[in-house]
XYZ file of C-alpha atoms in Angstrom:
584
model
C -14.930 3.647 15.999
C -18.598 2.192 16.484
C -17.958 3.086 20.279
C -17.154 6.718 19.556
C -20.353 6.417 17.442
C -22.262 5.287 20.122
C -20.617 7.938 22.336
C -21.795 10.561 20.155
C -25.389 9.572 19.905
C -25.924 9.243 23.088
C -24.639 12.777 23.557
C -26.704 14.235 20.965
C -29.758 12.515 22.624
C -28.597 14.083 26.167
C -28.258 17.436 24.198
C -31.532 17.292 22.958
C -33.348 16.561 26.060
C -32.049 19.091 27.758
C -33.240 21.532 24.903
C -36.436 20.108 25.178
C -36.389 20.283 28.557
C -35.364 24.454 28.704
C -37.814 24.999 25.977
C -40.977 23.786 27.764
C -39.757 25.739 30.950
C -39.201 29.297 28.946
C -42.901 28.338 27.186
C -44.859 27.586 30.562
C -42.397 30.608 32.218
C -43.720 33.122 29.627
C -47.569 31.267 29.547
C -47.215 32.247 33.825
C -45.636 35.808 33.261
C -48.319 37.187 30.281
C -51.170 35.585 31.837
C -53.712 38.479 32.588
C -55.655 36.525 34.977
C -53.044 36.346 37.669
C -52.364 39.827 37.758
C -55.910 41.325 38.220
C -59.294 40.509 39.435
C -60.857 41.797 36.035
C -60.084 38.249 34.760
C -61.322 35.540 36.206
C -64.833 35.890 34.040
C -63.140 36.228 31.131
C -62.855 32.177 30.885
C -66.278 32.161 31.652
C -68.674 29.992 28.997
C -70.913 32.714 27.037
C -73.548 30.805 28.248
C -72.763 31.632 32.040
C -72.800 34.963 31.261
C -75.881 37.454 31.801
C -76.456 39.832 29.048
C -76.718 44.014 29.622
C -80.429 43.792 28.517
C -81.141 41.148 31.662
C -79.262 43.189 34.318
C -81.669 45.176 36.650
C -80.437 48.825 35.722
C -81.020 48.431 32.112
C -84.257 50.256 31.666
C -82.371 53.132 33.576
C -79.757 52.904 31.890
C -82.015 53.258 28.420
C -83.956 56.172 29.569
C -80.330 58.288 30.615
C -78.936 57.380 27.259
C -82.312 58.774 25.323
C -82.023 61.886 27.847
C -78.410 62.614 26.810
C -79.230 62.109 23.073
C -82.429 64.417 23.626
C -80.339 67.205 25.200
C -76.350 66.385 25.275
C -76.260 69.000 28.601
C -75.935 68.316 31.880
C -74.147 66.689 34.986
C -72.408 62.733 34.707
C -71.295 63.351 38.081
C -73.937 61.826 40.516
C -74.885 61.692 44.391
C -74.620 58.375 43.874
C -72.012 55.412 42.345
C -75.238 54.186 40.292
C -76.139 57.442 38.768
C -72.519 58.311 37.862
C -72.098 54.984 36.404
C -75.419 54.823 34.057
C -74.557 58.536 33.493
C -70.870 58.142 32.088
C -71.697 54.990 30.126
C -74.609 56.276 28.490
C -72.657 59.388 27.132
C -69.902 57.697 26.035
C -71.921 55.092 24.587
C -73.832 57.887 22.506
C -70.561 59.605 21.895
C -69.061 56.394 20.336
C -72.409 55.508 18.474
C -72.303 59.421 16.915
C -68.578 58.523 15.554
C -69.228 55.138 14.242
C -72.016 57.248 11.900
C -69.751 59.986 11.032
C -67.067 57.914 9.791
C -69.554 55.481 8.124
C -71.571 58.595 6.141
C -68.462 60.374 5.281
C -68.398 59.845 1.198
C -72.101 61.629 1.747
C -70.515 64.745 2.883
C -68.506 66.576 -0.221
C -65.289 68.409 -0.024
C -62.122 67.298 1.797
C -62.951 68.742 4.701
C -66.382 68.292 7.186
C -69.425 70.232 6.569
C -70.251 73.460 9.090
C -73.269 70.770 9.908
C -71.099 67.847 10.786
C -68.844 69.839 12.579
C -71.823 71.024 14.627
C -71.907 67.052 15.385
C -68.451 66.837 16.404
C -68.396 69.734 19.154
C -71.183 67.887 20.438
C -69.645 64.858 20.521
C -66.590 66.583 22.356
C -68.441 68.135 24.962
C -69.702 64.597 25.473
C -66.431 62.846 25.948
C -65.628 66.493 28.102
C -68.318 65.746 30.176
C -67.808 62.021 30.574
C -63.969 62.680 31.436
C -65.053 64.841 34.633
C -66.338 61.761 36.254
C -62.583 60.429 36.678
C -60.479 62.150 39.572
C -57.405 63.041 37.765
C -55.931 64.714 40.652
C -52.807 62.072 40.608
C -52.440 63.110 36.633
C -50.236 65.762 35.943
C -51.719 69.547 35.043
C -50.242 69.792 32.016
C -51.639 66.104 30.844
C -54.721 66.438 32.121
C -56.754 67.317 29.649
C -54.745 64.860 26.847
C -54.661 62.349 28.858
C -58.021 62.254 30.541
C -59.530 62.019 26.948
C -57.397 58.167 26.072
C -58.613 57.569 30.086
C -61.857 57.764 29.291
C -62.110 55.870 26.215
C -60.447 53.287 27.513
C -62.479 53.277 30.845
C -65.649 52.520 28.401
C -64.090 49.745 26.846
C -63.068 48.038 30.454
C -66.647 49.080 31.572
C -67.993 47.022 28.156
C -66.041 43.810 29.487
C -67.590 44.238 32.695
C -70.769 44.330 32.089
C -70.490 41.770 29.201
C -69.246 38.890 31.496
C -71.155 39.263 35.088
C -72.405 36.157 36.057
C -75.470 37.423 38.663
C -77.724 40.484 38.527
C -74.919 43.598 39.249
C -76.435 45.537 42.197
C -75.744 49.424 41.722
C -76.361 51.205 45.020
C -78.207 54.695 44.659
C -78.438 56.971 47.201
C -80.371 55.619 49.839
C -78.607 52.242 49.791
C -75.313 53.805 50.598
C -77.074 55.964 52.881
C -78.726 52.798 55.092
C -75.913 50.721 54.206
C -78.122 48.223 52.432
C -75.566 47.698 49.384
C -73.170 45.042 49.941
C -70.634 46.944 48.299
C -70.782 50.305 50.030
C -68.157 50.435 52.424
C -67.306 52.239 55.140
C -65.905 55.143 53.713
C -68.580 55.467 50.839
C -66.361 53.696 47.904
C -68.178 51.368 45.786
C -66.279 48.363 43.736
C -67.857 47.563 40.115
C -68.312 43.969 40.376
C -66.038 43.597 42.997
C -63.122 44.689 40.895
C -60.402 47.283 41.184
C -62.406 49.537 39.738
C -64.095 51.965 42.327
C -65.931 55.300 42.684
C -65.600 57.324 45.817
C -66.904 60.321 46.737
C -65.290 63.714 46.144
C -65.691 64.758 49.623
C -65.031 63.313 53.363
C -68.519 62.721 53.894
C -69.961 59.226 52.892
C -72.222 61.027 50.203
C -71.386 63.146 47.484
C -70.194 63.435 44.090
C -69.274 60.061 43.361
C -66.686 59.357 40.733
C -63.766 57.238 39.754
C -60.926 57.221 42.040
C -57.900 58.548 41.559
C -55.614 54.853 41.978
C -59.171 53.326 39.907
C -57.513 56.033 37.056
C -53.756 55.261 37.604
C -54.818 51.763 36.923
C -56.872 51.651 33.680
C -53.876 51.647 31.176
C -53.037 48.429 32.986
C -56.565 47.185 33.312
C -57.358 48.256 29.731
C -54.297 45.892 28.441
C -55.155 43.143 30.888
C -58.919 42.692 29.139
C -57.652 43.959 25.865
C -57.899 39.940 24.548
C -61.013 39.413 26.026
C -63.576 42.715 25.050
C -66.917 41.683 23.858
C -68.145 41.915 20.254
C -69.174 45.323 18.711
C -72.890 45.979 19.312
C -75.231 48.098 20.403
C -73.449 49.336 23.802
C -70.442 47.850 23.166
C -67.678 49.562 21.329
C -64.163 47.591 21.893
C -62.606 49.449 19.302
C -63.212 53.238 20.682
C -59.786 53.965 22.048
C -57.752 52.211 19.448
C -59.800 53.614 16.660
C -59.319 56.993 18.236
C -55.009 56.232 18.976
C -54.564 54.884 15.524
C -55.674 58.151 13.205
C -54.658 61.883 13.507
C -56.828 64.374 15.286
C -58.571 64.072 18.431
C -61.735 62.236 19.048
C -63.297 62.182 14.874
C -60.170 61.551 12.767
C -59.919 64.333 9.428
C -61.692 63.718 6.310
C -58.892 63.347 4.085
C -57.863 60.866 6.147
C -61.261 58.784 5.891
C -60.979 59.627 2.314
C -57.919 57.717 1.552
C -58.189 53.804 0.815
C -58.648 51.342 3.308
C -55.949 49.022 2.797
C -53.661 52.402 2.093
C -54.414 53.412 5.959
C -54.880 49.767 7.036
C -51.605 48.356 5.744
C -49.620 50.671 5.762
C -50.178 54.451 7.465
C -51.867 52.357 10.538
C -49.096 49.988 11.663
C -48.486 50.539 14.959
C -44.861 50.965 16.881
C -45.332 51.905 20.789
C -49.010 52.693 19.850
C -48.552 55.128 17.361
C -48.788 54.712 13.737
C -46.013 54.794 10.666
C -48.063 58.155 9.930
C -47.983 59.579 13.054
C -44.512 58.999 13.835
C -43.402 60.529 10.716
C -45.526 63.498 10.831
C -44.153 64.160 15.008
C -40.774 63.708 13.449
C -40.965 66.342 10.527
C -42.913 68.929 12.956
C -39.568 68.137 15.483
C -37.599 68.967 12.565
C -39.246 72.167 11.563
C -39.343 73.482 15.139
C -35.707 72.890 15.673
C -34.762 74.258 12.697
C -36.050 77.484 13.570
C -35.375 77.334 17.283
C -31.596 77.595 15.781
C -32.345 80.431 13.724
C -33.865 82.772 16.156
C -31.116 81.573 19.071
C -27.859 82.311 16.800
C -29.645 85.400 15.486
C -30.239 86.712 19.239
C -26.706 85.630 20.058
C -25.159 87.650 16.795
C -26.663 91.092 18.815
C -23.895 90.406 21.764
C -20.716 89.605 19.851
C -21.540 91.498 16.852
C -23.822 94.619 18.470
C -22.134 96.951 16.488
C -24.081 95.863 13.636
C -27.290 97.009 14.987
C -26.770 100.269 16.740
C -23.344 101.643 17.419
C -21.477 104.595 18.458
C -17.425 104.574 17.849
C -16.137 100.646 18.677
C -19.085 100.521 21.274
C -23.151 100.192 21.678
C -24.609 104.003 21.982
C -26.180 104.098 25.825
C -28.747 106.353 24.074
C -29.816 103.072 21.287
C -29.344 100.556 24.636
C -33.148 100.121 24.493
C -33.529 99.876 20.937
C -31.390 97.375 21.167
C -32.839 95.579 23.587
C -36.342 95.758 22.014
C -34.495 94.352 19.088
C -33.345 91.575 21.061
C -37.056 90.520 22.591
C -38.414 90.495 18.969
C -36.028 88.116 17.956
C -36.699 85.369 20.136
C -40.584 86.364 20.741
C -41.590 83.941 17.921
C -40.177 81.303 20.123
C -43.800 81.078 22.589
C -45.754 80.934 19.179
C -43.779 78.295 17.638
C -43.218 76.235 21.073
C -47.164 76.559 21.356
C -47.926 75.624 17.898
C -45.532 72.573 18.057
C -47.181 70.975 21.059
C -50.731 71.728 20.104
C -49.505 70.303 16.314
C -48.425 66.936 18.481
C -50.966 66.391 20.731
C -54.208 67.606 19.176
C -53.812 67.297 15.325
C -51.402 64.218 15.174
C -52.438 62.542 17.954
C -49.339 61.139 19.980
C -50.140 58.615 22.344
C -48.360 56.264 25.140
C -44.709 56.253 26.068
C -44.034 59.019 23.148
C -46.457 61.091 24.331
C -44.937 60.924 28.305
C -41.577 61.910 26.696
C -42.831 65.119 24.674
C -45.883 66.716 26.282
C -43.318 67.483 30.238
C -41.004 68.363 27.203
C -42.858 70.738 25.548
C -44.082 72.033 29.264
C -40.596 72.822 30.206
C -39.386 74.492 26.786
C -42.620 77.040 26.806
C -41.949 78.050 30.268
C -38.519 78.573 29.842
C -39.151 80.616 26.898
C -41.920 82.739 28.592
C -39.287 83.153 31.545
C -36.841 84.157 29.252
C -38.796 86.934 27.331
C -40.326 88.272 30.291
C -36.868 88.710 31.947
C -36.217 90.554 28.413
C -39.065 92.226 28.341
C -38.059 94.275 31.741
C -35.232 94.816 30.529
C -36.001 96.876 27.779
C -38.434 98.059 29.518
C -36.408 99.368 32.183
C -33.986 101.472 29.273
C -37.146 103.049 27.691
C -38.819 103.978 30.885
C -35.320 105.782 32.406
C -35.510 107.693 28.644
C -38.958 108.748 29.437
C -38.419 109.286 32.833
C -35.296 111.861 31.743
C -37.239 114.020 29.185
C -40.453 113.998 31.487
C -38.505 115.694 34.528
C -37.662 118.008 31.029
C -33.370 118.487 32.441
C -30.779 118.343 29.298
C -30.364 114.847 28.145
C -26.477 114.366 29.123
C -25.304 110.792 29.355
C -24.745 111.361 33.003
C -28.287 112.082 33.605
C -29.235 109.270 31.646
C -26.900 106.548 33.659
C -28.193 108.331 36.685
C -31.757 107.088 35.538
C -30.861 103.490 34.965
C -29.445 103.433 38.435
C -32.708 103.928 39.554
C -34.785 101.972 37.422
C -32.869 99.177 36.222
C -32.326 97.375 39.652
C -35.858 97.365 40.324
C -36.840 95.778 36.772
C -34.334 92.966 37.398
C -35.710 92.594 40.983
C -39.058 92.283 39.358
C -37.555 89.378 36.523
C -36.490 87.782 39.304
C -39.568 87.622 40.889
C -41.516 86.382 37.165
C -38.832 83.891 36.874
C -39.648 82.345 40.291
C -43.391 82.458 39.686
C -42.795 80.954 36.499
C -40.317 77.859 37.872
C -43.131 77.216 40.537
C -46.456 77.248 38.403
C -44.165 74.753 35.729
C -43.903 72.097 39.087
C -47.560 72.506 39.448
C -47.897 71.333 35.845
C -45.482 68.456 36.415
C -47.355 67.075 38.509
C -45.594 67.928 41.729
C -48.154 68.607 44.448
C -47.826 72.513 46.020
C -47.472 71.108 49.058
C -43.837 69.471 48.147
C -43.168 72.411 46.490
C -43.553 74.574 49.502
C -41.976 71.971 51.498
C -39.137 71.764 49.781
C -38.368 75.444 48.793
C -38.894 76.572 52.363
C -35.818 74.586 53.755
C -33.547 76.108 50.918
C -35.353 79.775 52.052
C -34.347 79.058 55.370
C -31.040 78.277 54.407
C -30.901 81.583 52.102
C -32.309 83.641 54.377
C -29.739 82.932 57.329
C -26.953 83.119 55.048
C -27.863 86.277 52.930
C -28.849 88.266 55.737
C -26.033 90.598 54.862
C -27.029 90.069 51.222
C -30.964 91.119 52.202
C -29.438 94.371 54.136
C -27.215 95.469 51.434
C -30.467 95.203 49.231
C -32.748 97.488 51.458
C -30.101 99.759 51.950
C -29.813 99.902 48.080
C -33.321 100.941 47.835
C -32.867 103.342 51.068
C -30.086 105.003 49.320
C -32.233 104.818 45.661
C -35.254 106.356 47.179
C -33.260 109.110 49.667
C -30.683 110.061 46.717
C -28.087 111.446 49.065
C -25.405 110.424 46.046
C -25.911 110.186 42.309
C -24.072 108.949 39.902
C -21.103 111.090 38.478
C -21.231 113.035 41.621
C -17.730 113.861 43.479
C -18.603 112.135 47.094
C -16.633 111.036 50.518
C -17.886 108.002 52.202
C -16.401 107.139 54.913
C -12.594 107.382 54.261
C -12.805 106.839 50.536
C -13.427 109.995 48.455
C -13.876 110.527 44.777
C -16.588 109.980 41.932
C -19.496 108.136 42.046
C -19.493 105.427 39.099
C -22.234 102.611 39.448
C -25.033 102.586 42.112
C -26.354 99.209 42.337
C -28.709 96.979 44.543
C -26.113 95.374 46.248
C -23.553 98.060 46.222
C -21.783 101.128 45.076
C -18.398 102.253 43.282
C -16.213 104.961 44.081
C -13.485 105.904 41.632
C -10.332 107.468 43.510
C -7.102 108.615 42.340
C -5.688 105.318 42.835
C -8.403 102.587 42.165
C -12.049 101.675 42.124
C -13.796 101.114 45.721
C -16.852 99.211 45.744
C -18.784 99.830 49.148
C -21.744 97.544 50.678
C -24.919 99.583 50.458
C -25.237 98.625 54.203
C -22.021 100.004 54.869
C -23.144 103.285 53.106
C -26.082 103.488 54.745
C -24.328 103.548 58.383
C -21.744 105.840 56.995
C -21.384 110.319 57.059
C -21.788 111.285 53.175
C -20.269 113.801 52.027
C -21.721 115.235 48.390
C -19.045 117.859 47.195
C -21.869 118.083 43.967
C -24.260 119.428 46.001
C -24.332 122.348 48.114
C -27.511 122.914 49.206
C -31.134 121.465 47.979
C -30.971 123.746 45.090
C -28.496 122.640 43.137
C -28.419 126.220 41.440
C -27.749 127.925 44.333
C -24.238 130.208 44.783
C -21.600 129.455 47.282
C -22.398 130.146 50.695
C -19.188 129.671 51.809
C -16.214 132.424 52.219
C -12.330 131.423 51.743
C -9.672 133.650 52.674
C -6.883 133.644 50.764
C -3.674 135.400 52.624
C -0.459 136.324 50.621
C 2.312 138.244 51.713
C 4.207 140.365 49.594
C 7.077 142.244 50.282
C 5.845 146.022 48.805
C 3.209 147.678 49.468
C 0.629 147.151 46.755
C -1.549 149.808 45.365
C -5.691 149.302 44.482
C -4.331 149.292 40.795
C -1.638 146.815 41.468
C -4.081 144.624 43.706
C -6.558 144.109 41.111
C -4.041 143.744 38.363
C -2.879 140.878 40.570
C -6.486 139.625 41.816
C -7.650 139.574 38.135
C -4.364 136.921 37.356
C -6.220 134.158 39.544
C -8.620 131.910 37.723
C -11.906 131.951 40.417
C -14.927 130.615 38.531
C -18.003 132.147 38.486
C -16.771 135.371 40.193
C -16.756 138.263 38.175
C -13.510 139.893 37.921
C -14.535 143.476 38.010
C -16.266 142.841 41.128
C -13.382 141.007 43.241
C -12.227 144.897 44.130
C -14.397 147.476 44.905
């Protein structure tokens, strides 16, 4: 027994070590996987003694730097973009260090202002600020960022651009050099290399010039801006106190609370530990408050996404309800029925609008959320607008052959009518076509898919389509040959080639003949190549009489007097001949 005792203590104290042992490898494994300072050159200063460190006021620019942030607050217009990586540097940091000074004071004074919502004067205030941040966000080249994020995305960018640009300057070591103009022009900057980029500090932030040339409008380059979410976490531990210039709360401040760049009043006006403890808690990097408020707009918009969709779908199994004729739709009440159709659903661009601009602008979403629904969003408007413009033709197209009947003033038969559609329908659905395609192309663009890959990659399926549909692209010029020449109408009695009978659908593609026996649907190419014969017509006037003569020989076995003959004559059904007149 007191061996088996021993056996067991030992094994707990093997067990043990070997927990030890895993533990301190997962705990120096995670120390070596979170640590920012191996994963960017930002860091190294971070671990730098405060007293190593040389402050703003000491570096070399600073009394530029004062007299460009006194010029912005004297008159908030002009250029950040400079000739030069110095002047767009002092430039953007001065306005966005006035820009975050201006909110810190409107969020501070906002029990002075009454009502729930801002003052016409503070409001004043918070365009300017806007057109601040606007005009600090054009010094970032946010070519790489998608279209349709640009201009939500370039705002977080830039705030959190400021707050990496507040840790750099915070923790350089040496006087920063900031070439201007002539530097990069002799080459006199250390920094300037050869292609005109500049490094801040010698870090992976860099502004280039816009241009090929060495000199030009210098701003933040376009991987520099792919970079700063990364960057911005990276330092996130390490940003200098609040102060004067230094604002290492701007972007959070800004994520955390609804709105864009100055949060509502009602919001300010609710209590601190309220909004602090409990509306402010943050999942992903978006608040309890925010989340909720996405979720209940998601609901709404859904909600009535469903109503409109099953009420446009109730007009095609259940048209009778709307306009009718007998068990079927009246051809004369197609268009209103159509318009009917485009009203339904045209709420749908409103809505789709209002629920993105609801998300992004007035709540606020931010980070991976925000990825998910704004190319969301982007997709589901132009899908909509695709569909109601394809809609739109189409009613158009049944109103316009109406018009198009009682303008040429003929009686309104339902022949007629069809007749007109023939004509004008094919070319409305050519032209939704065409909308649809402009509309799939310009929603890439906003993806973010360059127009060069676009046009790369549509031209080798265009190839492909266009050596396999040559027949399809003949039949379709022969349609509008045959649409423009009218040799055949619809309704009219008609030979083409060895098929004979009545013309019932004339379409872009092709034609239908209805025989004795069955329906014949001809190639418009094959139409076009083939003798027509139109028994409807006998001449260009379509009023004309016959111009042909038919004898008609009967033998009869007495001899018939001019009584008798036109007694007999007057027996045989000949329309539009006058039987008086058949004998003199």
């Amino acid at each position: 027994m007191q061996t088996l005792i021993n056996r067991c203590g030992a094994w707990h104290r093997w067990v043990n070590r070997w927990r030890q042992a895993f533990l301190a490898l997962a705990v120096g494994l995670t120390l070596l996987v979170v640590q920012p300072g191996l994963s960017s050159p930002l860091l190294p200063t971070a671990v730098m003694p405060s007293a190593q460190r040389l402050p703003l006021q000491q570096q070399p620019f600073y009394p530029e730097l004062l007299a460009k942030r006194q010029h912005w607050l004297n008159a908030p217009i002009g250029r950040v973009v400079g000739d030069s990586p110095r002047e767009t540097l002092l430039n953007f940091y001065a306005v966005t260090a006035n820009a975050s000074a201006l909110i810190n004071e409107l969020i501070q004074n906002h029990l002075h202002d009454p009502g729930l919502n801002w003052s016409s004067s503070v409001q004043e205030q918070i365009t300017e600020i806007e057109t601040l941040v606007l005009e600090a966000r054009k010094a970032l080249d946010l070519s790489a960022i998608p279209e349709s994020r640009r201009a939500d995305v370039g705002t977080a960018l830039t705030l959190k651009l400021k707050v990496i640009l507040d840790y750099l300057l915070s923790s350089q070591a040496q006087q920063l050099s900031l070439p201007d103009q002539q530097a990069i022009q002799d080459g006199a900057s250390q920094r300037a290399l050869l292609n005109g980029e500049w490094s801040v500090g010698g870090t992976t932030v860099i502004l280039t010039p816009s241009g090929k040339s060495r000199i030009g409008n210098y701003r933040f380059s376009a991987e520099t801006v792919k970079e700063i979410p990364k960057i911005y976490k990276d330092i996130l531990p390490f940003r200098p106190s609040a102060s004067e210039w230094f604002t290492p709360n701007l972007y959070s401040d800004f994520a955390r609370t609804p709105d864009r760049i100055v949060p509502q009043k009602w919001y300010l006006m609710l209590p601190q530990k309220v909004r602090t403890n409990l509306l402010e808690l943050s999942i992903d990097s978006n608040t309890v408050l925010q989340l909720s408020m996405t979720l209940f707009v998601i609901l709404i918009y859904g909600l009535m996404v469903w109503m409109l969709v099953k009420s446009y779908f109730k007009t095609y199994y259940d048209a009778t309800s709307f306009v009718s004729k007998g068990d079927t739709v009246d051809p004369w009440n197609q268009d209103q029925l159509s318009w009917r159709r485009l009203l339904i659903l045209l709420p749908l661009l409103p809505l789709s609008i209002a629920a993105r601009w609801l998300i992004n602008i007035e709540i606020n979403i931010t980070g991976n959320l925000a990825t998910i629904l704004q190319p969301s969003f982007e997709i589901l408007i132009s899908l909509t607008l695709a569909l109601l413009g394809c809609l739109l033709l189409d009613a158009s197209g049944h109103s316009i052959s109406e018009l198009v009947l009682r303008f040429r003033g003929r009686e309104q038969t339902l022949i007629r009518l069809r007749r007109a559609k023939s004509f004008v329908m094919p070319l409305c659905r050519a032209g939704a076509v065409v909308f649809v395609l402009a509309i799939v192309y310009q929603l890439l663009l906003n993806l973010g898919i360059p127009s060069a890959t676009v046009l790369t990659f549509s031209a080798v399926p265009g190839l492909a389509i266009g050596l396999g549909a040559s027949k399809l692209l003949a039949n379709f010029f022969a349609g509008l040959s045959i649409q423009s020449d009218r040799p055949l109408k619809l309704g009219e009695f008609c030979q083409v080639g060895a098929h004979q009978g009545f013309i019932t659908r004339i379409g872009l593609r092709s034609l239908q003949i209805e025989t004795l026996d069955s329906i014949v649907t001809i190639p418009n190419s094959v139409v076009d190549e083939q003798m027509v014969m139109n028994y409807s017509v006998r001449s260009n006037d379509s009023y004309s009489p016959a111009r042909q003569k038919l004898d008609i020989r009967y033998q009869v076995k007495e001899s018939l007097g001019a009584f008798a003959t036109r007694e007999l004559l007057g027996r045989v059904p000949l329309r539009g001949v006058n039987p008086e007149a058949r004998m003199p």
